[in-house]
GROMACS .gro file of C-alpha atoms in nm:
model
  382
    1UNK     CA    1  -2.457   4.172   4.099
    2UNK     CA    2  -2.167   3.990   3.897
    3UNK     CA    3  -2.180   3.692   4.144
    4UNK     CA    4  -2.573   3.624   4.075
    5UNK     CA    5  -2.464   3.639   3.678
    6UNK     CA    6  -2.169   3.419   3.752
    7UNK     CA    7  -2.470   3.147   3.907
    8UNK     CA    8  -2.720   3.175   3.649
    9UNK     CA    9  -2.474   3.134   3.374
   10UNK     CA   10  -2.305   2.837   3.564
   11UNK     CA   11  -2.690   2.664   3.621
   12UNK     CA   12  -2.826   2.532   3.304
   13UNK     CA   13  -2.437   2.378   3.203
   14UNK     CA   14  -2.547   2.154   3.569
   15UNK     CA   15  -2.840   2.119   3.476
   16UNK     CA   16  -2.748   1.954   3.170
   17UNK     CA   17  -2.461   1.757   3.311
   18UNK     CA   18  -2.749   1.580   3.532
   19UNK     CA   19  -2.942   1.518   3.210
   20UNK     CA   20  -2.736   1.324   3.076
   21UNK     CA   21  -2.703   1.016   3.305
   22UNK     CA   22  -3.019   0.998   3.444
   23UNK     CA   23  -3.123   1.039   3.029
   24UNK     CA   24  -2.895   0.782   2.954
   25UNK     CA   25  -3.043   0.531   3.181
   26UNK     CA   26  -3.419   0.601   3.077
   27UNK     CA   27  -3.299   0.532   2.758
   28UNK     CA   28  -3.215   0.164   2.900
   29UNK     CA   29  -3.503   0.174   3.026
   30UNK     CA   30  -3.723   0.210   2.744
   31UNK     CA   31  -3.497   0.010   2.495
   32UNK     CA   32  -3.514  -0.323   2.758
   33UNK     CA   33  -3.905  -0.270   2.779
   34UNK     CA   34  -3.924  -0.277   2.410
   35UNK     CA   35  -3.702  -0.599   2.418
   36UNK     CA   36  -3.934  -0.740   2.716
   37UNK     CA   37  -4.225  -0.671   2.472
   38UNK     CA   38  -4.083  -0.783   2.109
   39UNK     CA   39  -4.016  -1.126   2.233
   40UNK     CA   40  -4.259  -1.448   2.426
   41UNK     CA   41  -4.176  -1.730   2.498
   42UNK     CA   42  -4.408  -1.936   2.357
   43UNK     CA   43  -4.265  -2.315   2.279
   44UNK     CA   44  -4.416  -2.716   2.241
   45UNK     CA   45  -4.241  -2.997   2.388
   46UNK     CA   46  -4.172  -3.181   2.072
   47UNK     CA   47  -4.244  -3.537   2.254
   48UNK     CA   48  -4.579  -3.643   2.273
   49UNK     CA   49  -4.443  -3.919   2.494
   50UNK     CA   50  -4.164  -3.846   2.664
   51UNK     CA   51  -3.889  -4.080   2.603
   52UNK     CA   52  -3.571  -3.918   2.747
   53UNK     CA   53  -3.365  -4.075   3.082
   54UNK     CA   54  -3.391  -3.674   3.324
   55UNK     CA   55  -3.129  -3.653   3.579
   56UNK     CA   56  -3.207  -3.392   3.844
   57UNK     CA   57  -2.912  -3.260   4.161
   58UNK     CA   58  -2.968  -3.139   4.396
   59UNK     CA   59  -2.722  -3.004   4.651
   60UNK     CA   60  -2.852  -2.987   5.041
   61UNK     CA   61  -2.681  -2.802   5.340
   62UNK     CA   62  -2.870  -2.794   5.659
   63UNK     CA   63  -3.214  -2.744   5.481
   64UNK     CA   64  -3.424  -2.973   5.683
   65UNK     CA   65  -3.722  -2.693   5.720
   66UNK     CA   66  -3.625  -2.649   5.364
   67UNK     CA   67  -3.575  -3.034   5.178
   68UNK     CA   68  -3.929  -3.192   5.240
   69UNK     CA   69  -4.121  -2.981   5.023
   70UNK     CA   70  -3.879  -2.960   4.750
   71UNK     CA   71  -3.889  -3.376   4.794
   72UNK     CA   72  -4.238  -3.346   4.715
   73UNK     CA   73  -4.260  -3.149   4.464
   74UNK     CA   74  -4.036  -3.342   4.273
   75UNK     CA   75  -4.266  -3.693   4.335
   76UNK     CA   76  -4.573  -3.462   4.147
   77UNK     CA   77  -4.331  -3.418   3.822
   78UNK     CA   78  -4.611  -3.467   3.554
   79UNK     CA   79  -4.293  -3.686   3.430
   80UNK     CA   80  -4.286  -4.078   3.386
   81UNK     CA   81  -4.074  -4.204   3.724
   82UNK     CA   82  -3.884  -4.442   3.504
   83UNK     CA   83  -3.719  -4.223   3.282
   84UNK     CA   84  -3.634  -3.935   3.582
   85UNK     CA   85  -3.282  -4.031   3.776
   86UNK     CA   86  -3.297  -3.762   4.047
   87UNK     CA   87  -2.910  -3.759   4.276
   88UNK     CA   88  -2.970  -3.551   4.641
   89UNK     CA   89  -2.578  -3.493   4.747
   90UNK     CA   90  -2.572  -3.393   5.165
   91UNK     CA   91  -2.326  -3.193   5.178
   92UNK     CA   92  -2.167  -3.230   5.532
   93UNK     CA   93  -2.545  -3.123   5.711
   94UNK     CA   94  -2.515  -3.156   6.065
   95UNK     CA   95  -2.863  -3.108   6.139
   96UNK     CA   96  -3.149  -3.357   6.054
   97UNK     CA   97  -3.100  -3.315   5.638
   98UNK     CA   98  -2.994  -3.674   5.548
   99UNK     CA   99  -3.271  -3.727   5.715
  100UNK     CA  100  -3.540  -3.614   5.626
  101UNK     CA  101  -3.428  -3.750   5.257
  102UNK     CA  102  -3.338  -4.139   5.400
  103UNK     CA  103  -3.713  -4.124   5.498
  104UNK     CA  104  -3.860  -4.008   5.193
  105UNK     CA  105  -3.736  -4.207   4.961
  106UNK     CA  106  -3.678  -4.492   5.106
  107UNK     CA  107  -3.924  -4.692   4.875
  108UNK     CA  108  -3.908  -4.423   4.564
  109UNK     CA  109  -3.583  -4.633   4.371
  110UNK     CA  110  -3.587  -4.325   4.105
  111UNK     CA  111  -3.431  -4.104   4.432
  112UNK     CA  112  -3.019  -4.147   4.557
  113UNK     CA  113  -2.942  -4.006   4.793
  114UNK     CA  114  -2.504  -3.957   4.812
  115UNK     CA  115  -2.277  -3.822   5.111
  116UNK     CA  116  -2.019  -3.587   4.992
  117UNK     CA  117  -1.695  -3.676   5.169
  118UNK     CA  118  -1.389  -3.512   4.958
  119UNK     CA  119  -1.353  -3.254   4.730
  120UNK     CA  120  -1.336  -3.283   4.367
  121UNK     CA  121  -1.025  -3.119   4.239
  122UNK     CA  122  -1.113  -2.719   4.241
  123UNK     CA  123  -1.475  -2.730   4.336
  124UNK     CA  124  -1.586  -2.693   4.699
  125UNK     CA  125  -1.969  -2.577   4.833
  126UNK     CA  126  -2.264  -2.651   4.597
  127UNK     CA  127  -2.006  -2.679   4.298
  128UNK     CA  128  -1.882  -2.978   4.428
  129UNK     CA  129  -2.158  -3.189   4.525
  130UNK     CA  130  -2.283  -3.057   4.191
  131UNK     CA  131  -1.940  -3.211   4.046
  132UNK     CA  132  -1.993  -3.554   4.226
  133UNK     CA  133  -2.335  -3.588   4.108
  134UNK     CA  134  -2.211  -3.491   3.781
  135UNK     CA  135  -2.018  -3.827   3.771
  136UNK     CA  136  -2.356  -4.063   3.867
  137UNK     CA  137  -2.605  -3.949   3.611
  138UNK     CA  138  -2.717  -4.115   3.426
  139UNK     CA  139  -2.951  -3.943   3.192
  140UNK     CA  140  -2.960  -3.809   2.791
  141UNK     CA  141  -3.043  -3.389   3.009
  142UNK     CA  142  -2.981  -3.226   3.325
  143UNK     CA  143  -3.131  -3.028   3.533
  144UNK     CA  144  -3.088  -2.877   3.833
  145UNK     CA  145  -3.292  -2.709   4.111
  146UNK     CA  146  -3.193  -2.647   4.506
  147UNK     CA  147  -3.312  -2.803   4.860
  148UNK     CA  148  -3.544  -2.502   4.918
  149UNK     CA  149  -3.698  -2.457   4.579
  150UNK     CA  150  -4.045  -2.660   4.468
  151UNK     CA  151  -4.071  -2.708   4.072
  152UNK     CA  152  -4.387  -2.719   3.874
  153UNK     CA  153  -4.549  -2.987   3.745
  154UNK     CA  154  -4.464  -2.975   3.359
  155UNK     CA  155  -4.117  -2.865   3.456
  156UNK     CA  156  -3.977  -3.124   3.337
  157UNK     CA  157  -4.089  -3.116   2.936
  158UNK     CA  158  -4.079  -2.697   2.949
  159UNK     CA  159  -3.690  -2.743   3.027
  160UNK     CA  160  -3.589  -2.985   2.801
  161UNK     CA  161  -3.850  -2.807   2.535
  162UNK     CA  162  -3.524  -2.516   2.535
  163UNK     CA  163  -3.244  -2.778   2.646
  164UNK     CA  164  -3.369  -2.951   2.318
  165UNK     CA  165  -3.331  -2.657   1.976
  166UNK     CA  166  -3.170  -2.474   1.875
  167UNK     CA  167  -3.033  -2.040   1.864
  168UNK     CA  168  -2.860  -1.975   1.570
  169UNK     CA  169  -2.789  -2.287   1.441
  170UNK     CA  170  -2.580  -2.320   1.768
  171UNK     CA  171  -2.710  -2.644   2.075
  172UNK     CA  172  -2.841  -2.456   2.342
  173UNK     CA  173  -2.585  -2.543   2.642
  174UNK     CA  174  -2.688  -2.440   2.911
  175UNK     CA  175  -3.124  -2.267   3.030
  176UNK     CA  176  -3.198  -2.105   3.338
  177UNK     CA  177  -3.603  -2.066   3.444
  178UNK     CA  178  -3.792  -1.789   3.587
  179UNK     CA  179  -3.784  -1.877   3.976
  180UNK     CA  180  -3.967  -1.606   4.189
  181UNK     CA  181  -3.961  -1.548   4.604
  182UNK     CA  182  -4.275  -1.697   4.766
  183UNK     CA  183  -4.384  -1.584   5.132
  184UNK     CA  184  -4.623  -1.395   5.341
  185UNK     CA  185  -4.402  -1.089   5.504
  186UNK     CA  186  -4.420  -0.768   5.272
  187UNK     CA  187  -4.011  -0.851   5.274
  188UNK     CA  188  -4.113  -1.147   5.146
  189UNK     CA  189  -4.357  -0.993   4.834
  190UNK     CA  190  -4.095  -0.705   4.795
  191UNK     CA  191  -3.794  -0.968   4.761
  192UNK     CA  192  -4.036  -1.141   4.477
  193UNK     CA  193  -4.038  -0.820   4.322
  194UNK     CA  194  -3.651  -0.753   4.306
  195UNK     CA  195  -3.629  -1.128   4.142
  196UNK     CA  196  -3.835  -1.064   3.911
  197UNK     CA  197  -3.750  -0.683   3.790
  198UNK     CA  198  -3.392  -0.847   3.810
  199UNK     CA  199  -3.487  -1.164   3.579
  200UNK     CA  200  -3.702  -1.010   3.324
  201UNK     CA  201  -3.355  -0.777   3.312
  202UNK     CA  202  -3.121  -1.061   3.202
  203UNK     CA  203  -3.420  -1.211   2.994
  204UNK     CA  204  -3.409  -0.940   2.771
  205UNK     CA  205  -3.039  -0.907   2.715
  206UNK     CA  206  -3.024  -1.270   2.689
  207UNK     CA  207  -3.307  -1.249   2.425
  208UNK     CA  208  -3.050  -0.976   2.233
  209UNK     CA  209  -2.738  -1.269   2.258
  210UNK     CA  210  -2.586  -1.058   2.537
  211UNK     CA  211  -2.454  -1.384   2.811
  212UNK     CA  212  -2.495  -1.344   3.138
  213UNK     CA  213  -2.580  -1.563   3.392
  214UNK     CA  214  -2.750  -1.883   3.442
  215UNK     CA  215  -2.953  -1.890   3.789
  216UNK     CA  216  -2.883  -2.252   3.959
  217UNK     CA  217  -3.196  -2.324   4.173
  218UNK     CA  218  -3.347  -2.349   3.842
  219UNK     CA  219  -3.081  -2.444   3.560
  220UNK     CA  220  -3.132  -2.715   3.297
  221UNK     CA  221  -2.756  -2.843   3.126
  222UNK     CA  222  -2.711  -2.983   2.866
  223UNK     CA  223  -2.420  -3.294   2.953
  224UNK     CA  224  -2.175  -3.267   2.653
  225UNK     CA  225  -2.159  -2.902   2.710
  226UNK     CA  226  -2.100  -2.955   3.043
  227UNK     CA  227  -1.785  -3.219   3.027
  228UNK     CA  228  -1.672  -3.017   2.752
  229UNK     CA  229  -1.553  -2.761   3.012
  230UNK     CA  230  -1.376  -3.002   3.235
  231UNK     CA  231  -1.700  -3.045   3.501
  232UNK     CA  232  -1.647  -2.827   3.840
  233UNK     CA  233  -1.371  -3.003   3.932
  234UNK     CA  234  -1.206  -2.813   3.611
  235UNK     CA  235  -1.419  -2.444   3.637
  236UNK     CA  236  -1.196  -2.277   3.893
  237UNK     CA  237  -1.392  -2.188   4.194
  238UNK     CA  238  -1.663  -1.926   4.246
  239UNK     CA  239  -1.873  -1.864   4.515
  240UNK     CA  240  -2.165  -1.809   4.235
  241UNK     CA  241  -2.110  -2.160   4.088
  242UNK     CA  242  -2.363  -2.087   3.828
  243UNK     CA  243  -2.230  -1.821   3.682
  244UNK     CA  244  -1.863  -2.017   3.688
  245UNK     CA  245  -1.994  -2.258   3.487
  246UNK     CA  246  -2.250  -2.062   3.235
  247UNK     CA  247  -1.916  -1.839   3.140
  248UNK     CA  248  -1.756  -2.151   3.070
  249UNK     CA  249  -2.018  -2.328   2.910
  250UNK     CA  250  -2.052  -2.021   2.686
  251UNK     CA  251  -1.664  -2.002   2.589
  252UNK     CA  252  -1.709  -2.349   2.435
  253UNK     CA  253  -1.947  -2.246   2.162
  254UNK     CA  254  -2.312  -2.339   2.291
  255UNK     CA  255  -2.606  -2.092   2.318
  256UNK     CA  256  -2.835  -2.037   2.633
  257UNK     CA  257  -3.149  -1.971   2.686
  258UNK     CA  258  -3.356  -1.803   2.980
  259UNK     CA  259  -3.669  -1.834   2.993
  260UNK     CA  260  -4.028  -1.653   3.127
  261UNK     CA  261  -4.286  -1.929   3.114
  262UNK     CA  262  -4.490  -2.057   3.403
  263UNK     CA  263  -4.418  -2.482   3.393
  264UNK     CA  264  -4.023  -2.329   3.377
  265UNK     CA  265  -4.144  -2.065   3.698
  266UNK     CA  266  -4.016  -2.193   4.094
  267UNK     CA  267  -4.076  -2.060   4.388
  268UNK     CA  268  -3.823  -2.033   4.655
  269UNK     CA  269  -3.811  -1.977   5.053
  270UNK     CA  270  -3.735  -1.578   5.123
  271UNK     CA  271  -3.396  -1.490   5.294
  272UNK     CA  272  -3.551  -1.388   5.637
  273UNK     CA  273  -3.318  -1.101   5.738
  274UNK     CA  274  -3.205  -0.805   5.676
  275UNK     CA  275  -2.815  -1.008   5.681
  276UNK     CA  276  -2.855  -1.298   5.561
  277UNK     CA  277  -3.004  -1.081   5.193
  278UNK     CA  278  -2.710  -0.881   5.189
  279UNK     CA  279  -2.466  -1.200   5.225
  280UNK     CA  280  -2.717  -1.332   4.935
  281UNK     CA  281  -2.620  -1.054   4.772
  282UNK     CA  282  -2.233  -0.962   4.826
  283UNK     CA  283  -2.198  -1.345   4.666
  284UNK     CA  284  -2.428  -1.252   4.356
  285UNK     CA  285  -2.216  -0.893   4.305
  286UNK     CA  286  -1.913  -1.109   4.237
  287UNK     CA  287  -2.032  -1.255   3.943
  288UNK     CA  288  -2.225  -0.933   3.811
  289UNK     CA  289  -1.954  -0.722   3.861
  290UNK     CA  290  -1.778  -0.949   3.563
  291UNK     CA  291  -2.063  -0.845   3.322
  292UNK     CA  292  -1.961  -0.658   3.007
  293UNK     CA  293  -1.909  -0.283   3.034
  294UNK     CA  294  -2.206  -0.139   2.904
  295UNK     CA  295  -2.411  -0.361   3.157
  296UNK     CA  296  -2.225  -0.295   3.435
  297UNK     CA  297  -2.236   0.110   3.316
  298UNK     CA  298  -2.640   0.039   3.336
  299UNK     CA  299  -2.615  -0.101   3.719
  300UNK     CA  300  -2.410   0.216   3.811
  301UNK     CA  301  -2.666   0.420   3.612
  302UNK     CA  302  -2.954   0.258   3.845
  303UNK     CA  303  -2.761   0.263   4.092
  304UNK     CA  304  -2.718   0.655   4.151
  305UNK     CA  305  -3.031   0.757   3.977
  306UNK     CA  306  -3.230   0.910   4.229
  307UNK     CA  307  -2.836   1.047   4.406
  308UNK     CA  308  -2.902   1.222   4.033
  309UNK     CA  309  -3.177   1.301   4.024
  310UNK     CA  310  -3.220   1.514   4.381
  311UNK     CA  311  -2.890   1.711   4.271
  312UNK     CA  312  -3.142   1.795   3.964
  313UNK     CA  313  -3.415   1.854   4.200
  314UNK     CA  314  -3.224   2.146   4.364
  315UNK     CA  315  -3.206   2.289   3.966
  316UNK     CA  316  -3.471   2.210   3.822
  317UNK     CA  317  -3.805   2.052   4.044
  318UNK     CA  318  -4.002   2.047   3.696
  319UNK     CA  319  -3.698   1.811   3.503
  320UNK     CA  320  -3.688   1.605   3.849
  321UNK     CA  321  -4.067   1.523   3.913
  322UNK     CA  322  -4.125   1.466   3.538
  323UNK     CA  323  -3.767   1.167   3.513
  324UNK     CA  324  -3.882   1.003   3.877
  325UNK     CA  325  -4.311   1.007   3.681
  326UNK     CA  326  -4.075   0.799   3.363
  327UNK     CA  327  -3.917   0.555   3.557
  328UNK     CA  328  -4.157   0.503   3.756
  329UNK     CA  329  -4.374   0.419   3.483
  330UNK     CA  330  -4.121   0.232   3.273
  331UNK     CA  331  -4.032  -0.024   3.539
  332UNK     CA  332  -4.363  -0.107   3.631
  333UNK     CA  333  -4.442  -0.164   3.283
  334UNK     CA  334  -4.140  -0.381   3.294
  335UNK     CA  335  -4.203  -0.612   3.595
  336UNK     CA  336  -4.557  -0.637   3.567
  337UNK     CA  337  -4.547  -0.745   3.167
  338UNK     CA  338  -4.292  -1.003   3.372
  339UNK     CA  339  -4.469  -1.111   3.657
  340UNK     CA  340  -4.804  -1.192   3.381
  341UNK     CA  341  -4.581  -1.395   3.161
  342UNK     CA  342  -4.507  -1.617   3.489
  343UNK     CA  343  -4.902  -1.590   3.643
  344UNK     CA  344  -4.758  -1.392   3.962
  345UNK     CA  345  -4.989  -1.074   3.883
  346UNK     CA  346  -5.033  -1.129   4.239
  347UNK     CA  347  -4.736  -0.926   4.338
  348UNK     CA  348  -4.835  -0.649   4.128
  349UNK     CA  349  -5.021  -0.499   4.419
  350UNK     CA  350  -4.703  -0.402   4.567
  351UNK     CA  351  -4.543  -0.167   4.308
  352UNK     CA  352  -4.639   0.118   4.487
  353UNK     CA  353  -4.437   0.060   4.798
  354UNK     CA  354  -4.128  -0.170   4.575
  355UNK     CA  355  -3.922   0.157   4.521
  356UNK     CA  356  -3.868   0.235   4.842
  357UNK     CA  357  -3.708  -0.127   4.928
  358UNK     CA  358  -3.556  -0.110   4.675
  359UNK     CA  359  -3.381   0.287   4.657
  360UNK     CA  360  -3.322   0.181   4.971
  361UNK     CA  361  -3.117  -0.204   5.007
  362UNK     CA  362  -2.941  -0.105   4.673
  363UNK     CA  363  -2.781   0.152   4.893
  364UNK     CA  364  -2.709  -0.051   5.167
  365UNK     CA  365  -2.608  -0.349   4.937
  366UNK     CA  366  -2.376  -0.062   4.763
  367UNK     CA  367  -2.185   0.010   5.115
  368UNK     CA  368  -2.197  -0.319   5.253
  369UNK     CA  369  -2.051  -0.518   4.922
  370UNK     CA  370  -1.696  -0.300   5.007
  371UNK     CA  371  -1.715  -0.375   5.361
  372UNK     CA  372  -1.390  -0.598   5.483
  373UNK     CA  373  -1.650  -0.895   5.553
  374UNK     CA  374  -1.678  -1.222   5.421
  375UNK     CA  375  -1.930  -1.368   5.261
  376UNK     CA  376  -2.151  -1.622   5.477
  377UNK     CA  377  -2.309  -1.905   5.296
  378UNK     CA  378  -2.401  -2.273   5.378
  379UNK     CA  379  -2.276  -2.159   5.706
  380UNK     CA  380  -1.899  -2.146   5.552
  381UNK     CA  381  -1.770  -1.796   5.529
  382UNK     CA  382  -1.644  -1.777   5.145
   0.00000   0.00000   0.00000
């Protein structure tokens, strides 16, 4: 009888201890949803007749299967060709990447292929390619994308509108557009929703003035801000080179913007295997773990939510089911609004199964991150 009474006394505090982190996480989520609803990217292109010289930079390494569609999208940009300088850096490709580029740009003088032969300063990999391209960039504004990305026709004007603005009186130094994975498999659809969710969260934090990161596959840079950092040759090397540049630009006192808009929505090729996904996310995690403490707290609660909920369900199934429903409702609402603003609502139908993918891969990533395995990226180990 005494043992039963002791167990009854212990149960309520246990429920409370489990409820506290769960409720904190849901309050985080609710606040982010309110933040997303409270701000929408509305802007007008300031130049009725485009006059700014723009340099677009692309790093390419063994991208024979992707580079042509990227180049075709850049050629289709709704911006005067005479005002564009498109630089493609070939980073020691061992496939047909260089030949495909040469054939495509043969009659297009605003394109230029540059073969990268040596490292500049501290720069390696993609950072090194961009360091070389920056040295020959002539544009008043710089845009960066990847060889597996397709940008929309209005991309240049939209990015310029954001770059030429100010935030709280400060000149914008770096802008991130919105990128989604495009593919036919269910795995690809889940990756797209995953990206939408992550970029939506970063967008809200950016609106609140919290610097998180930039995405190097859809990025705009003020050249003065870049040069003030010393460039990639002076920035300490990171396999998340976009994050490193973002930090350096913000440290110089420049403002930043993360945008969700159809004219800034680029489409990326998905990773094809679970192994490639894990290496991609392990690379990203090296930047994410340098986030402010309260964002790290959010990520920790996010990763442990269902584990905590299972513990709560042991003592109180009613509370567990209720909180699970609240979590899914807020999360689905957040992702749906994000996709609507990017005009990618065809992905909403996959939300019903997304959480299964999300939980499974979150825990796979948590385990993989701590394994003594180097990151494979573009055929190199880091």
